[in-house]
Coordinates of C-alpha atoms in Angstrom, one line a residue:
X196 CA 14.5 185.3 -3.6
X197 CA 17.9 186.8 -4.5
X198 CA 21.0 184.8 -3.6
X199 CA 24.7 184.9 -4.5
X200 CA 26.6 181.9 -5.9
X201 CA 26.7 180.1 -2.5
X202 CA 23.2 181.1 -1.3
X203 CA 20.4 179.2 0.5
X204 CA 16.9 178.6 -0.7
X205 CA 14.0 177.0 1.3
X206 CA 11.5 174.8 -0.4
X207 CA 8.7 172.8 1.4
X208 CA 8.5 169.4 -0.1
X209 CA 8.0 165.9 1.2
X210 CA 10.1 163.8 -1.0
X211 CA 13.7 163.4 -2.2
X212 CA 14.4 165.1 -5.5
X213 CA 15.4 162.6 -8.1
X214 CA 16.3 164.7 -11.1
X215 CA 17.4 168.2 -9.9
X216 CA 21.2 168.5 -9.9
X217 CA 22.1 172.1 -9.3
X218 CA 21.3 174.1 -6.1
X219 CA 23.1 174.8 -2.9
X220 CA 20.7 173.9 -0.1
X221 CA 17.0 173.2 0.2
X222 CA 15.4 172.9 3.6
X223 CA 12.3 170.7 3.3
X224 CA 10.9 170.9 6.9
X225 CA 11.3 167.3 7.9
X226 CA 14.5 166.7 6.0
X227 CA 17.3 168.8 4.5
X228 CA 18.3 168.4 0.9
X229 CA 21.5 169.8 -0.5
X230 CA 21.9 170.9 -4.1
X231 CA 24.6 172.6 -6.1
X232 CA 23.6 175.4 -8.5
X233 CA 25.8 176.7 -11.2
X234 CA 25.4 180.0 -13.1
X235 CA 23.7 179.4 -16.4
X236 CA 22.8 183.0 -17.0
X237 CA 19.2 182.7 -15.9
X238 CA 17.1 182.6 -12.8
X239 CA 16.2 179.1 -11.4
X240 CA 13.3 177.6 -9.7
X241 CA 12.7 174.0 -8.4
X242 CA 9.8 171.9 -9.2
X243 CA 8.5 168.8 -7.4
X244 CA 6.7 166.1 -9.3
X245 CA 4.9 162.9 -8.2
X246 CA 3.9 160.0 -10.3
X247 CA 7.4 159.2 -11.7
X248 CA 8.4 159.4 -15.3
X249 CA 5.4 157.6 -16.6
X250 CA 2.7 159.8 -15.0
X251 CA 4.3 163.1 -13.8
X252 CA 2.2 165.5 -11.8
X253 CA 3.4 168.9 -10.7
X254 CA 3.2 169.2 -6.9
X255 CA 5.1 172.4 -6.1
X256 CA 7.3 175.1 -7.5
X257 CA 9.8 177.2 -5.5
X258 CA 10.5 180.9 -5.7
X259 CA 13.0 182.1 -8.2
X260 CA 16.7 181.7 -7.3
X261 CA 18.8 184.5 -8.8
X262 CA 22.6 184.9 -9.2
X263 CA 24.2 188.2 -8.0
X264 CA 26.3 188.4 -11.2
X265 CA 24.2 186.7 -13.7
X266 CA 26.4 187.5 -16.8
X267 CA 29.8 187.1 -15.1
X268 CA 32.7 185.5 -17.0
X269 CA 33.0 181.8 -16.1
X270 CA 34.7 178.5 -16.9
X271 CA 38.0 179.4 -18.4
X272 CA 39.4 176.8 -20.9
X273 CA 43.1 177.0 -21.8
X274 CA 44.3 175.5 -25.1
X275 CA 47.5 175.7 -27.1
X276 CA 47.5 178.1 -30.0
X277 CA 48.9 177.6 -33.5
X278 CA 52.4 178.8 -32.3
X279 CA 54.4 177.3 -29.5
X280 CA 54.6 180.6 -27.6
X281 CA 50.9 181.2 -27.7
X282 CA 48.2 180.2 -25.2
X283 CA 44.5 180.7 -25.9
X284 CA 41.8 181.2 -23.2
X285 CA 38.2 180.6 -23.9
X286 CA 35.3 181.4 -21.5
X287 CA 31.5 181.8 -21.3
X288 CA 29.6 184.8 -20.2
X289 CA 26.2 186.5 -20.7
X290 CA 27.7 189.6 -22.4
X291 CA 27.4 190.1 -26.1
X292 CA 29.7 192.6 -27.7
X293 CA 27.0 195.3 -27.8
X294 CA 26.8 195.2 -24.0
X295 CA 30.4 194.8 -23.0
X296 CA 33.9 194.3 -24.5
X297 CA 35.6 191.0 -23.5
X298 CA 39.2 191.3 -22.3
X299 CA 41.9 189.3 -20.6
X300 CA 44.3 190.9 -18.1
X301 CA 47.5 188.8 -18.0
X302 CA 51.2 188.8 -17.6
X303 CA 54.2 187.1 -15.9
X304 CA 53.2 186.3 -12.3
X305 CA 54.2 189.1 -10.0
X306 CA 55.0 191.5 -12.8
X307 CA 52.9 194.3 -14.5
X308 CA 50.0 193.0 -16.4
X309 CA 48.7 193.8 -19.9
X310 CA 45.3 193.5 -21.5
X311 CA 44.4 191.6 -24.6
X312 CA 41.1 191.6 -26.5
X313 CA 38.9 188.6 -27.2
X314 CA 36.7 187.5 -30.0
X315 CA 33.1 186.5 -29.3
X316 CA 31.0 183.7 -30.8
X317 CA 27.7 182.0 -30.1
X318 CA 25.2 179.7 -31.8
X319 CA 21.4 179.7 -32.1
X320 CA 18.7 177.1 -32.2
X321 CA 18.7 177.2 -36.0
X322 CA 22.4 176.1 -36.0
X323 CA 21.3 172.8 -34.5
X324 CA 20.6 170.1 -37.0
X325 CA 18.0 167.9 -35.4
X326 CA 16.0 167.1 -32.2
X327 CA 16.4 167.3 -29.3
X328 CA 19.1 170.0 -29.8
X329 CA 16.7 171.9 -32.0
X330 CA 13.6 171.3 -29.8
X331 CA 13.3 170.3 -26.1
X332 CA 17.0 170.2 -25.6
X333 CA 17.7 173.8 -26.7
X334 CA 19.1 176.3 -24.2
X335 CA 20.8 179.6 -24.9
X336 CA 24.6 178.9 -24.5
X337 CA 25.5 182.5 -23.7
X338 CA 28.5 184.0 -25.4
X339 CA 31.8 182.3 -26.0
X340 CA 34.9 184.4 -25.9
X341 CA 38.5 183.5 -26.9
X342 CA 41.7 185.6 -26.4
X343 CA 45.1 184.8 -27.8
X344 CA 48.0 185.4 -25.3
X345 CA 51.1 185.7 -27.5
X346 CA 54.9 185.9 -27.3
X347 CA 55.1 183.9 -24.1
X348 CA 58.4 183.1 -22.4
X349 CA 58.9 179.3 -22.3
X350 CA 58.2 177.4 -19.1
X351 CA 57.1 180.6 -17.3
X352 CA 54.2 181.1 -14.9
X353 CA 51.6 183.6 -16.0
X354 CA 48.6 185.0 -14.1
X355 CA 45.4 186.0 -15.8
X356 CA 41.8 187.0 -15.2
X357 CA 38.8 187.3 -17.5
X358 CA 36.9 190.6 -17.8
X359 CA 34.2 192.6 -19.5
X360 CA 34.4 196.4 -19.9
X361 CA 30.9 197.8 -19.6
X362 CA 29.6 200.8 -21.4
X363 CA 30.0 203.1 -18.4
X364 CA 33.7 202.3 -18.3
X365 CA 33.6 199.9 -15.3
X366 CA 34.8 196.3 -15.4
X367 CA 33.4 192.9 -14.4
X368 CA 36.3 190.6 -13.5
X369 CA 36.6 186.9 -12.8
X370 CA 38.8 185.6 -10.0
X371 CA 42.6 185.3 -10.8
X372 CA 44.0 182.2 -12.4
X373 CA 47.5 181.1 -13.5
X374 CA 49.2 178.7 -16.0
X375 CA 52.6 177.6 -17.0
X376 CA 53.6 178.4 -20.6
X377 CA 54.8 175.7 -23.0
X378 CA 58.4 174.6 -23.4
X379 CA 60.2 175.5 -26.6
X380 CA 59.7 172.7 -29.1
X381 CA 62.4 170.2 -28.6
X382 CA 63.4 171.6 -25.2
X383 CA 64.5 168.9 -22.8
X384 CA 62.7 169.1 -19.5
X385 CA 60.2 167.1 -17.5
X386 CA 57.0 167.0 -19.5
X387 CA 53.8 165.2 -18.4
X388 CA 50.8 164.5 -20.6
X389 CA 47.3 163.1 -19.6
X390 CA 45.2 161.3 -22.3
X391 CA 41.7 159.8 -21.9
X392 CA 38.3 159.8 -23.6
X393 CA 34.6 159.4 -22.9
X394 CA 34.4 161.2 -19.5
X395 CA 31.1 163.0 -19.4
X396 CA 29.8 164.8 -16.3
X397 CA 28.0 163.9 -13.1
X398 CA 26.3 165.7 -10.3
X399 CA 28.3 166.6 -7.2
X400 CA 25.2 166.9 -5.0
X401 CA 24.4 163.2 -5.4
X402 CA 21.3 163.6 -7.6
X403 CA 21.2 161.7 -10.9
X404 CA 20.2 162.6 -14.3
X405 CA 18.0 160.2 -16.3
X406 CA 19.9 156.9 -17.0
X407 CA 22.9 158.0 -14.9
X408 CA 25.1 157.6 -18.0
X409 CA 28.5 158.8 -16.7
X410 CA 28.9 157.4 -13.2
X411 CA 32.7 157.6 -13.1
X412 CA 33.3 161.0 -14.5
X413 CA 33.8 162.8 -11.1
X414 CA 36.4 160.2 -10.0
X415 CA 38.5 161.0 -13.1
X416 CA 38.0 164.7 -12.7
X417 CA 38.9 164.7 -9.0
X418 CA 42.0 162.5 -9.4
X419 CA 43.3 164.9 -12.1
X420 CA 42.6 167.8 -9.8
X421 CA 44.6 166.1 -7.0
X422 CA 47.5 165.5 -9.3
X423 CA 47.4 168.8 -11.1
X424 CA 50.9 169.9 -9.9
X425 CA 52.2 166.9 -11.8
X426 CA 50.3 167.5 -15.1
X427 CA 51.4 169.8 -17.9
X428 CA 48.7 169.2 -20.6
X429 CA 45.5 167.2 -21.0
X430 CA 44.0 165.6 -24.1
X431 CA 40.3 164.6 -23.9
X432 CA 39.9 162.6 -27.1
X433 CA 36.2 162.8 -27.8
X434 CA 32.8 162.3 -26.1
X435 CA 33.1 165.2 -23.6
X436 CA 29.8 166.0 -21.8
X437 CA 27.5 163.5 -23.6
X438 CA 25.1 166.4 -23.9
X439 CA 23.4 164.5 -26.7
X440 CA 21.4 167.6 -27.7
X441 CA 20.7 169.0 -24.3
X442 CA 22.7 172.2 -24.5
X443 CA 22.7 173.0 -20.8
X444 CA 25.0 170.0 -20.2
X445 CA 27.9 172.0 -21.8
X446 CA 27.7 174.5 -19.0
X447 CA 27.7 171.6 -16.5
X448 CA 30.7 170.0 -18.1
X449 CA 32.8 173.2 -18.5
X450 CA 32.1 174.0 -14.8
X451 CA 33.2 170.5 -13.8
X452 CA 36.5 170.6 -15.5
X453 CA 37.3 174.3 -14.8
X454 CA 39.8 173.4 -12.0
X455 CA 41.8 171.6 -14.7
X456 CA 41.2 173.6 -17.8
X457 CA 41.9 176.9 -16.1
X458 CA 45.4 175.8 -15.1
X459 CA 46.7 173.5 -17.9
X460 CA 45.9 173.3 -21.7
X461 CA 42.7 171.2 -22.1
X462 CA 42.9 169.9 -25.6
X463 CA 39.9 168.1 -27.1
X464 CA 39.0 165.9 -30.0
X465 CA 35.7 165.2 -31.7
X466 CA 33.7 162.1 -30.9
X467 CA 30.5 160.6 -32.1
X468 CA 28.6 162.3 -29.3
X469 CA 29.8 165.7 -30.4
X470 CA 29.4 165.4 -34.2
X471 CA 27.3 162.5 -35.6
X472 CA 23.9 163.7 -36.8
X473 CA 22.0 162.0 -39.6
X474 CA 22.1 163.7 -43.0
X475 CA 24.7 166.3 -42.0
X476 CA 27.9 164.8 -43.6
X477 CA 29.1 162.8 -40.6
X478 CA 31.2 159.8 -41.7
X479 CA 28.9 157.7 -39.5
X480 CA 25.3 158.5 -40.4
X481 CA 23.8 158.3 -36.9
X482 CA 22.3 160.8 -34.4
X483 CA 24.6 160.0 -31.5
X484 CA 25.1 163.8 -30.9
X485 CA 21.4 164.5 -30.5
X486 CA 21.3 167.0 -33.4
X487 CA 24.3 169.0 -32.2
X488 CA 26.2 168.2 -35.4
X489 CA 29.5 169.5 -33.9
X490 CA 28.4 173.1 -33.3
X491 CA 28.7 173.3 -29.5
X492 CA 32.0 171.5 -29.3
X493 CA 33.5 173.6 -32.1
X494 CA 32.3 176.8 -30.4
X495 CA 32.9 176.0 -26.7
X496 CA 36.5 174.8 -27.2
X497 CA 39.4 176.2 -29.2
X498 CA 41.7 173.8 -31.1
X499 CA 44.5 174.9 -33.4
X500 CA 42.8 173.5 -36.5
X501 CA 42.7 175.2 -39.9
X502 CA 38.9 174.6 -39.9
X503 CA 37.3 173.9 -36.5
X504 CA 34.3 172.3 -38.3
X505 CA 36.9 169.7 -39.4
X506 CA 38.3 168.8 -36.0
X507 CA 41.8 167.5 -37.0
X508 CA 44.9 169.3 -35.9
X509 CA 48.6 169.1 -35.1
X510 CA 50.2 170.5 -32.0
X511 CA 53.6 170.5 -30.3
X512 CA 54.5 170.4 -26.6
X513 CA 58.2 170.3 -25.9
X514 CA 59.5 166.9 -26.9
X515 CA 56.1 165.7 -28.1
X516 CA 54.5 166.0 -31.5
X517 CA 50.7 165.2 -31.6
X518 CA 48.5 164.4 -34.5
X519 CA 44.9 164.5 -33.5
X520 CA 42.4 163.0 -36.0
X521 CA 38.6 163.4 -36.3
X522 CA 37.1 159.9 -36.8
X523 CA 33.7 161.5 -37.5
X524 CA 35.0 162.7 -40.9
X525 CA 36.4 160.4 -43.6
X526 CA 39.9 159.3 -42.7
X527 CA 40.4 156.7 -45.5
X528 CA 43.3 156.9 -47.9
X529 CA 42.8 159.6 -50.5
X530 CA 40.5 161.7 -48.2
X531 CA 41.3 165.3 -47.2
X532 CA 41.9 164.1 -43.6
X533 CA 44.2 161.3 -44.6
X534 CA 46.4 163.8 -46.4
X535 CA 46.5 166.0 -43.3
X536 CA 47.4 163.0 -41.1
X537 CA 50.3 162.1 -43.4
X538 CA 51.5 165.7 -43.5
X539 CA 51.2 165.9 -39.7
X540 CA 53.2 162.8 -39.1
X541 CA 55.8 163.7 -41.7
X542 CA 56.4 167.1 -40.2
X543 CA 57.7 165.7 -36.9
X544 CA 61.3 166.6 -36.3
X545 CA 62.3 163.4 -34.5
X546 CA 65.7 164.7 -33.5
X547 CA 64.1 167.5 -31.4
X548 CA 60.6 165.9 -30.8
X549 CA 61.3 162.2 -30.6
X550 CA 57.9 161.3 -29.1
X551 CA 55.3 161.0 -31.9
X552 CA 51.7 160.5 -30.7
X553 CA 48.6 159.8 -32.8
X554 CA 45.2 160.1 -31.2
X555 CA 41.6 159.7 -32.4
X556 CA 38.2 159.0 -30.9
X557 CA 37.1 155.7 -32.5
X558 CA 39.5 152.8 -32.6
X559 CA 41.4 152.8 -35.9
X560 CA 44.0 150.4 -34.6
X561 CA 43.2 147.5 -32.2
X562 CA 40.6 146.8 -29.5
X563 CA 39.3 143.6 -27.9
X564 CA 35.9 145.2 -27.2
X565 CA 32.9 142.9 -27.5
X566 CA 31.1 144.6 -30.4
X567 CA 34.4 144.9 -32.4
X568 CA 34.9 141.2 -31.8
X569 CA 31.4 140.4 -33.0
X570 CA 32.2 142.3 -36.2
X571 CA 35.4 140.3 -36.5
X572 CA 37.5 143.4 -37.2
X573 CA 38.6 144.4 -33.6
X574 CA 38.7 148.0 -34.8
X575 CA 36.7 150.3 -37.0
X576 CA 36.2 148.4 -40.2
X577 CA 39.1 149.1 -42.6
X578 CA 40.6 151.4 -39.9
X579 CA 44.1 150.0 -39.6
X580 CA 44.0 148.9 -43.3
X581 CA 44.2 152.5 -44.3
X582 CA 46.2 154.0 -41.4
X583 CA 48.9 151.5 -40.5
X584 CA 51.1 152.3 -43.5
X585 CA 51.3 155.8 -42.1
X586 CA 52.0 154.7 -38.5
X587 CA 54.7 152.4 -39.8
X588 CA 56.3 154.7 -42.3
X589 CA 56.6 157.6 -39.9
X590 CA 57.3 155.4 -36.8
X591 CA 54.5 156.5 -34.6
X592 CA 55.3 155.6 -31.0
X593 CA 51.8 155.3 -29.5
X594 CA 48.3 155.6 -30.9
X595 CA 45.5 156.4 -28.4
X596 CA 41.7 155.9 -28.8
X597 CA 38.5 156.3 -26.9
X598 CA 35.0 155.3 -27.9
X599 CA 35.4 151.9 -26.2
X600 CA 34.8 152.5 -22.5
X601 CA 37.6 150.4 -21.0
X602 CA 41.4 150.3 -20.9
X603 CA 43.5 148.0 -23.2
X604 CA 47.2 148.1 -24.1
X605 CA 48.3 146.4 -27.3
X606 CA 51.9 145.2 -28.1
X607 CA 54.1 147.1 -30.5
X608 CA 52.4 145.8 -33.7
X609 CA 52.4 145.9 -37.4
X610 CA 50.1 144.0 -39.8
X611 CA 48.4 142.1 -36.9
X612 CA 51.7 140.8 -35.6
X613 CA 53.5 141.7 -32.4
X614 CA 57.0 142.8 -33.4
X615 CA 58.5 142.0 -30.0
X616 CA 57.8 139.7 -27.1
X617 CA 58.9 142.4 -24.6
X618 CA 56.0 143.9 -22.6
X619 CA 57.3 146.5 -20.2
X620 CA 60.7 147.9 -21.3
X621 CA 61.2 148.8 -24.9
X622 CA 64.6 149.8 -26.0
X623 CA 66.4 150.5 -29.3
X624 CA 64.5 150.4 -32.5
X625 CA 60.8 149.4 -32.0
X626 CA 59.5 148.0 -35.3
X627 CA 55.8 148.8 -34.7
X628 CA 53.3 151.1 -33.0
X629 CA 51.9 150.6 -29.5
X630 CA 48.1 151.0 -29.5
X631 CA 46.1 152.0 -26.4
X632 CA 42.4 152.2 -25.8
X633 CA 41.7 154.7 -22.9
X634 CA 38.0 155.3 -23.1
X635 CA 37.2 154.7 -19.4
X636 CA 37.1 158.4 -18.5
X637 CA 33.7 158.1 -16.8
X638 CA 30.9 156.8 -19.1
X639 CA 29.3 153.4 -18.6
X640 CA 31.8 150.6 -19.1
X641 CA 32.2 148.3 -22.1
X642 CA 32.7 144.6 -22.1
X643 CA 35.6 142.8 -23.7
X644 CA 35.2 140.0 -26.2
X645 CA 35.4 136.5 -24.9
X646 CA 38.0 135.7 -27.6
X647 CA 41.5 136.2 -26.4
X648 CA 43.5 138.3 -28.8
X649 CA 47.2 137.5 -28.9
X650 CA 48.2 141.1 -29.2
X651 CA 46.4 142.3 -26.0
X652 CA 48.9 142.8 -23.2
X653 CA 46.7 144.4 -20.5
X654 CA 43.0 144.8 -20.1
X655 CA 40.9 146.6 -17.5
X656 CA 37.2 147.1 -17.4
X657 CA 37.3 150.1 -15.1
X658 CA 37.6 153.9 -15.1
X659 CA 41.0 155.4 -15.6
X660 CA 43.3 157.5 -17.7
X661 CA 46.9 157.4 -19.0
X662 CA 49.9 159.5 -18.4
X663 CA 53.1 160.0 -20.5
X664 CA 56.2 161.4 -18.8
X665 CA 59.1 162.4 -21.0
X666 CA 62.2 162.8 -18.9
X667 CA 64.5 163.6 -21.9
X668 CA 64.9 162.8 -25.6
X669 CA 65.7 159.2 -24.8
X670 CA 63.4 158.1 -21.9
X671 CA 59.5 157.9 -21.9
X672 CA 57.3 156.5 -19.2
X673 CA 53.8 155.4 -19.9
X674 CA 51.3 154.8 -17.0
X675 CA 47.7 153.7 -16.7
X676 CA 46.0 155.0 -13.5
X677 CA 42.6 154.1 -12.1
X678 CA 40.3 156.9 -11.3
X679 CA 39.2 155.3 -8.1
X680 CA 42.5 155.7 -6.3
X681 CA 45.0 157.4 -8.7
X682 CA 47.4 154.4 -8.5
X683 CA 49.3 152.9 -11.4
X684 CA 48.1 149.6 -12.7
X685 CA 49.9 149.2 -16.0
X686 CA 53.1 150.8 -17.2
X687 CA 56.0 150.5 -19.7
X688 CA 59.1 152.5 -20.7
X689 CA 60.7 153.4 -24.0
X690 CA 64.4 154.0 -24.0
X691 CA 66.3 154.8 -27.2
X692 CA 68.7 157.2 -29.0
X693 CA 68.1 159.3 -32.1
X694 CA 69.9 156.7 -34.3
X695 CA 67.2 154.2 -33.2
X696 CA 64.5 156.5 -34.6
X697 CA 66.4 156.8 -37.9
X698 CA 66.9 153.0 -38.2
X699 CA 65.3 151.1 -41.0
X700 CA 62.1 149.2 -40.2
X701 CA 59.9 147.0 -42.3
X702 CA 57.8 149.2 -44.7
X703 CA 59.4 152.2 -43.1
X704 CA 62.8 152.6 -44.7
X705 CA 64.2 155.6 -46.4
X706 CA 65.5 154.9 -50.0
X707 CA 69.3 154.3 -50.2
X708 CA 71.7 154.2 -53.1
X709 CA 75.1 152.5 -53.6
X710 CA 76.4 155.4 -55.7
X711 CA 79.7 156.9 -54.6

């Protein structure tokens, strides 16, 4: 059976499918089942099993379902480049470079378009480090293409489409998309940033994968899509699809977030479910990534890192300067990453970019999560011992974390002590860093410790995300929104002048002299 992307297939079965997540429609005679099928560069067929997971028996197999444009360019993913006037676009297709040349046609919206080439990467089964990624979880990822759109005008709307030039000179094109380019670093304009972690993916047709691990991910995705006109950039700080070694899940995830990542930069960080594989140099010697050892994440998404296998990087957006750490590599004092973090924080021009943001997957600061409470550390062990001197010295405004699947806001803090009793309107010199756990993007929720921590201002065991709105160099609004309704449940403001950033704080003072 040959169908296009929105086709119909008919399958005679007698039971509700439990584990099949991707088809459009299936008519079963006495009942109608609806499925959503995404293009994963291969024909599909559906199988019906009886006997459950413990004793499965094959009952029936459908005819093949084929896509009209099997190798078409799909799932664009925007990301900031290494320069402020550069946007990168990454996509997936079935075309290697010996079959077709990847290209992006782009330009200012409504004006003549230009074409830019793209590089092509992929990875193979032997690049995987352990099971199941190297065994039953393996699936060919197709080819990953990235193009660099350069010399952009600030705050301008560009249109673009993805294409492949075939050997006969004809082109295969995606649909048209558009994005707004970044503001000039330090430019004063309305700038809105979304930050969250641990989202995962779920099935829009109502079927469930085994264990139903990310029940809230569609709510978060859909709320962001609804508010997309009021979003300029997104940071997903680790634990993206929870593929855990089943490579097909990366296609499902990139398809799910396409309405977001095709319009605004979708910046990512490395989490334990992307990187950690026993015996491969992960800082945490576990197999949380199912043998992926970082390879799919590093290939599927572009980040402006010097080495994408070491997923730490700095990036600017208007009045914001971001330092994104990789907690799955050593971050302790003296390490290569620690030196990068200090350099990143020190490079912030606080006159032009007053809002300094640190983000990492695991909690290096503060969390009242139950397992951190049982350990007695309320963070990754030795996390804040090594990092807090940098946050204080360079006056980091807010530090964000995922990994713990809930929301928690910590007071402005230094050395375990709240530096102010204010909880909603911070003004003037703030003598510590505000820490936020925002790991409720969609994965199963985490419990809080029964012990009340004095530095915890707001807790919520629910799905949600955070939003930063910079109005100018002196005013920043922070909001926590629930994924269920998109409403604000926690917020605070920071109001200050440049002299307040320069002011001396404890363990963060520039040296002075009385010499005349």
